[in-house]
CSV table of C-alpha atoms in Angstrom, one decimal:
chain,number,residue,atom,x,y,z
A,1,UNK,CA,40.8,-33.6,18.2
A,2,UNK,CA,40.9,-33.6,14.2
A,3,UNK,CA,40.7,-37.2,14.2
A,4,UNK,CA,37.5,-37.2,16.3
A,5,UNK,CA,35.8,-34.5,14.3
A,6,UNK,CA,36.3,-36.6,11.3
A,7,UNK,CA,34.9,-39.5,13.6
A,8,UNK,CA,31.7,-37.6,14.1
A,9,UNK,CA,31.1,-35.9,11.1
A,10,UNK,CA,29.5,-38.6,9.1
A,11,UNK,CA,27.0,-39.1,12.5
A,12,UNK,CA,26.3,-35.2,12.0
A,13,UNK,CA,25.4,-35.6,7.9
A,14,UNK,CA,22.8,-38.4,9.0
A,15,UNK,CA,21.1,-36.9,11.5
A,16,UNK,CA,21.7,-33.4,9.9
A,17,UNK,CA,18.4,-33.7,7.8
A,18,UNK,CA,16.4,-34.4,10.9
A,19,UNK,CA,17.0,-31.4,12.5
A,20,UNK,CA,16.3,-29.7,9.1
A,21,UNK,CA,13.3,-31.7,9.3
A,22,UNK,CA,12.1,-30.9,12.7
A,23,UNK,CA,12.7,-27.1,11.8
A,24,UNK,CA,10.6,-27.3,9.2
A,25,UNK,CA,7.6,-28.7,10.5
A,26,UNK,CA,8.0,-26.2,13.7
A,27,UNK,CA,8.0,-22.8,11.4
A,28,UNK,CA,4.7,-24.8,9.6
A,29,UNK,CA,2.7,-25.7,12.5
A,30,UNK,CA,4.0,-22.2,13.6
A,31,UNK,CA,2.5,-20.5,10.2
A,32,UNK,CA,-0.8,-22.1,11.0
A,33,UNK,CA,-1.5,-21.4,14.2
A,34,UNK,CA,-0.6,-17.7,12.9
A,35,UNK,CA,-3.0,-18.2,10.0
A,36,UNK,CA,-6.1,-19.5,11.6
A,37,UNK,CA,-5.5,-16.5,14.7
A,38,UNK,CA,-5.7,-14.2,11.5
A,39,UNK,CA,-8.6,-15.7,10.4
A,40,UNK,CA,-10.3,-15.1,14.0
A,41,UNK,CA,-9.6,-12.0,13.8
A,42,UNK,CA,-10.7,-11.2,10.2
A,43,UNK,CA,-13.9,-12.8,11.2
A,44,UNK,CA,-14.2,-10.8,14.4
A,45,UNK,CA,-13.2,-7.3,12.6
A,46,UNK,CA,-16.3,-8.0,9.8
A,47,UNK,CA,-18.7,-9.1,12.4
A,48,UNK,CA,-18.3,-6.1,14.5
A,49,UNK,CA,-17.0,-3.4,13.3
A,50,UNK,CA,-17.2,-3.7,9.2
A,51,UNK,CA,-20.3,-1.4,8.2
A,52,UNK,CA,-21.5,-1.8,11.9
A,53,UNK,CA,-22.6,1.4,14.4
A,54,UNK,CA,-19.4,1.8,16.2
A,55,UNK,CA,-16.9,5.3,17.5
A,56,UNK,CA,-14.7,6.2,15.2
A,57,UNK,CA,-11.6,5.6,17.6
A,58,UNK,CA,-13.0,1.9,18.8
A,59,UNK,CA,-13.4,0.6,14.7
A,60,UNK,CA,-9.8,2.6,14.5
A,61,UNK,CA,-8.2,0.8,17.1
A,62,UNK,CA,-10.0,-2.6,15.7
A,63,UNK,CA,-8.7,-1.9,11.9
A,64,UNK,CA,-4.9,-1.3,13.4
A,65,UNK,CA,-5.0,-4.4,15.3
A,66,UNK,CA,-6.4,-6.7,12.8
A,67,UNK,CA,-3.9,-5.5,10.5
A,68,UNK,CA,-0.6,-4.6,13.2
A,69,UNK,CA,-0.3,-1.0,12.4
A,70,UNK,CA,-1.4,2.2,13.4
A,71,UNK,CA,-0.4,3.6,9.9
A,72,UNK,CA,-4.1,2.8,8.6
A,73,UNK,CA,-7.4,3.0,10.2
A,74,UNK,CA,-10.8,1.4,9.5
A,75,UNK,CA,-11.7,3.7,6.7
A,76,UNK,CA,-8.8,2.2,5.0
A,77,UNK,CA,-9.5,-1.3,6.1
A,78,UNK,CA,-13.0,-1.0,5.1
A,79,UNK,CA,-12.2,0.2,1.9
A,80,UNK,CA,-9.8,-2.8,0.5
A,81,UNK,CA,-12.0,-5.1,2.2
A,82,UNK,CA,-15.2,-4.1,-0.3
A,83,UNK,CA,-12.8,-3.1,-3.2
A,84,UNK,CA,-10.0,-5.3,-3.1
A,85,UNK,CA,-10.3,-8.7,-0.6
A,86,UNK,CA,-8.3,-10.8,-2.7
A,87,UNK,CA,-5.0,-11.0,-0.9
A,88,UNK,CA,-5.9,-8.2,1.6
A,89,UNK,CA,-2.8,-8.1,4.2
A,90,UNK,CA,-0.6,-7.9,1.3
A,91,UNK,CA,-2.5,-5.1,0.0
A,92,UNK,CA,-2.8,-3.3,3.3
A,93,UNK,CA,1.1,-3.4,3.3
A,94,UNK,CA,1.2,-1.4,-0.3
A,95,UNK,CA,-1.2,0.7,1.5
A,96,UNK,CA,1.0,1.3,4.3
A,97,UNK,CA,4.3,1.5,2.3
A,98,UNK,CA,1.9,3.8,-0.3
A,99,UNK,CA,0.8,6.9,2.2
A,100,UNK,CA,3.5,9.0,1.2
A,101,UNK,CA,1.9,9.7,-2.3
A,102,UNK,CA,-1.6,8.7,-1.3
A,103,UNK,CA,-4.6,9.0,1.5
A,104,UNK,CA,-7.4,8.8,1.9
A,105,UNK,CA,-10.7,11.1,2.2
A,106,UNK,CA,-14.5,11.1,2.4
A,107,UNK,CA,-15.9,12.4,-1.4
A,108,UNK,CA,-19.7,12.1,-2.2
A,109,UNK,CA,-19.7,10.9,1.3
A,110,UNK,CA,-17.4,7.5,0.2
A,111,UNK,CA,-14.1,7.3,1.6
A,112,UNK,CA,-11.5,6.9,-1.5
A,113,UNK,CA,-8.1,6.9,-2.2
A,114,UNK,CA,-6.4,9.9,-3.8
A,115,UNK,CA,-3.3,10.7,-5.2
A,116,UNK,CA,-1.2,14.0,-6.8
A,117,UNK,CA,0.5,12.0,-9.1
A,118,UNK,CA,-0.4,10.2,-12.2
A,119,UNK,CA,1.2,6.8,-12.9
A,120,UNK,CA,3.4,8.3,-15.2
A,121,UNK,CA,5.2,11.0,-12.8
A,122,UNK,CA,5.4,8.0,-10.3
A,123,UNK,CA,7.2,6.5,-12.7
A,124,UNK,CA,9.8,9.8,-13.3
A,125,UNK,CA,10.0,9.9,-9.6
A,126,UNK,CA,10.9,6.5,-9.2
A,127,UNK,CA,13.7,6.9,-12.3
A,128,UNK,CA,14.6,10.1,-10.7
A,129,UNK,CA,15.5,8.4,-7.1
A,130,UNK,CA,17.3,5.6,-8.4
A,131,UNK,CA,19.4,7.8,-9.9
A,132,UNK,CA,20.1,9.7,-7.1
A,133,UNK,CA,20.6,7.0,-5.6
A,134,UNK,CA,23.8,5.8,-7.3
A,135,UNK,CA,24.9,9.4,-7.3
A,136,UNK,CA,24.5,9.6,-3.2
A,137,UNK,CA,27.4,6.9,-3.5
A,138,UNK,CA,29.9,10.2,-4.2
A,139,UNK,CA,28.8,11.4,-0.8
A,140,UNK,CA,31.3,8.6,0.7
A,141,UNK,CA,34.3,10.6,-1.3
A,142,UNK,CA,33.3,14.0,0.1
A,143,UNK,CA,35.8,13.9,3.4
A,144,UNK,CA,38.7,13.0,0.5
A,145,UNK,CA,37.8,15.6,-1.6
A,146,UNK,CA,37.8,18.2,1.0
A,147,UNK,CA,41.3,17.1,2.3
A,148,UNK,CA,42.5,17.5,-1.5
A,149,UNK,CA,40.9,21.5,-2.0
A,150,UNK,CA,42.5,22.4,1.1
A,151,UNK,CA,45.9,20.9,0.6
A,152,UNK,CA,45.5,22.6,-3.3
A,153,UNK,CA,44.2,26.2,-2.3
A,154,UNK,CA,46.4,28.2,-3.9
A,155,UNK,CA,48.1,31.6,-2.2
A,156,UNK,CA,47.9,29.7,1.6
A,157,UNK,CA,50.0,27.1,3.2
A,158,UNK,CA,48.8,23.8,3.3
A,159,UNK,CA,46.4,23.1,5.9
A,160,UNK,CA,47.3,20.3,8.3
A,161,UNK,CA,44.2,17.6,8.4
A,162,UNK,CA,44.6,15.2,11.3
A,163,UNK,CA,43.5,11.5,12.2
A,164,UNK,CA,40.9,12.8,14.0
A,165,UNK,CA,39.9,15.4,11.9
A,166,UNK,CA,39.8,12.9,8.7
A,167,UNK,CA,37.6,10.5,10.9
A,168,UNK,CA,34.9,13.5,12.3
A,169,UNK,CA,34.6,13.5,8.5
A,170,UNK,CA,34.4,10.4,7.4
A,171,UNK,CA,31.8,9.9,10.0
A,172,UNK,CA,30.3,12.9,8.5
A,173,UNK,CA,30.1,11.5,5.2
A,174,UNK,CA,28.9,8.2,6.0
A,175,UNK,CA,25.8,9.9,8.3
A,176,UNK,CA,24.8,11.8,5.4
A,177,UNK,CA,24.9,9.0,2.9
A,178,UNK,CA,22.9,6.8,4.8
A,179,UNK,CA,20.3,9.1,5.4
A,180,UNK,CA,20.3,10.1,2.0
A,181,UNK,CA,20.2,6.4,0.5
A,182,UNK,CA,17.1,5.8,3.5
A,183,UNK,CA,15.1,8.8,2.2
A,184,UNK,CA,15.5,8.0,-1.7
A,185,UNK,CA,14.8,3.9,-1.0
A,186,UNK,CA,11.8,5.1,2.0
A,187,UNK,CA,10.0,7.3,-1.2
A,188,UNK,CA,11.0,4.9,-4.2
A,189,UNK,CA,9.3,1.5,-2.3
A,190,UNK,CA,6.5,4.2,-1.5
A,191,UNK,CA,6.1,5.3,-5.4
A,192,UNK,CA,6.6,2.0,-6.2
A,193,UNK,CA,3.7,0.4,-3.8
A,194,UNK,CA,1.7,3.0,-5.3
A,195,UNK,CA,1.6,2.0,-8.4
A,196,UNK,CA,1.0,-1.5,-7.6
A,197,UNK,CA,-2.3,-0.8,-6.0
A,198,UNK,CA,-3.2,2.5,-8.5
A,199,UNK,CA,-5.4,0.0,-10.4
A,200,UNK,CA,-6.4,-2.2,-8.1
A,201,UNK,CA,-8.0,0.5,-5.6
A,202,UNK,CA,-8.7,3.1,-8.2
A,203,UNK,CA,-6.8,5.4,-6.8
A,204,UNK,CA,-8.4,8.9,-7.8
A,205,UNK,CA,-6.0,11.2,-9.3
A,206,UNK,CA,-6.6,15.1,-7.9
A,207,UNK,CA,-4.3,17.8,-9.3
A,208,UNK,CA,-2.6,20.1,-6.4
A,209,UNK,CA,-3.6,23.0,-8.1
């Protein structure tokens, strides 16, 4: 069996590339047939629905189709598309990563973004969650340190902590560190996406109070 797979190895490494090959030119002529659909439908959205009479909910449901989400809507569409056109999916996806410190509103009768937070307190926030985020990793040492306090309380025997008992825990732990770690990584990418496009959409800053 050995021998034979040393047989057909070197008929493998020839032919190896072709596949490589053939892969390649698949996921291309796959990226542009994706591509020119987008185009279509960039050209459809404009035609109809940018700065054209149409119901709210139908340019809505346009804007969220052009761009795959129903996190935006055409106000937002709209707005990158006269502000900001140069790379505008890629923008749309700071957008949608971005609308936990931003969103949008109609001022002077022009939609615009605004924000509570200056780039500067982004910035803390995003120093903030990182740190947090390498002191969630104690969370995973929680279950230990519980076993240790109740084997150490003084004045009372020991208490007994079984398999199962140590594993409900660990379970515990591990569910509460990876929701932690998803909430401080969900709001960094979000501060972080914010102050990508702060500039680039002048993004209105609005004090809370």
């Amino acid at each position: 069996m050995i021998d034979l797979m040393l047989k057909l190895l070197p008929i493998f490494l020839a032919i190896g590339p072709l596949f490589v090959w053939l892969d390649k030119s698949q996921r291309f002529s796959h990226r542009r047939k994706f591509y020119a659909k987008r185009i279509d439908e960039v050209k459809t959205y404009v035609n109809k629905y940018y700065k054209k009479e149409a119901s709210e909910i139908e340019k809505d449901c346009a804007a969220q189709l052009l761009v795959g989400s129903e996190k935006v809507g055409h106000l937002e569409v709209d707005y990158i598309i006269e502000y900001y056109p140069q790379r505008f999916f890629s923008v749309v996806e700071d957008v949608i990563t971005a609308r936990h410190f931003i969103k949008i509103k109609i001022i002077d009768g022009q939609p615009t973004f605004i924000t509570h937070y200056t780039k500067e307190q982004l910035v803390r926030i995003n120093i903030i969650l990182a740190f947090l985020y390498f002191l969630s990793l104690g969370i995973l040492y929680i279950n230990d340190l519980l076993v240790v306090v109740l084997n150490w309380l003084p004045g009372i025997s020991p208490i007994i902590v079984n398999t199962n008992i140590y594993f409900l825990g660990f379970v515990f732990s591990l569910s509460l560190f990876i929701m932690t770690i998803s909430m401080t990584w969900l709001y960094f990418w979000s501060a972080e996406a914010t102050l990508k496009i702060y500039d680039k959409l002048n993004i209105k800053y609005i004090s809370e109070d």
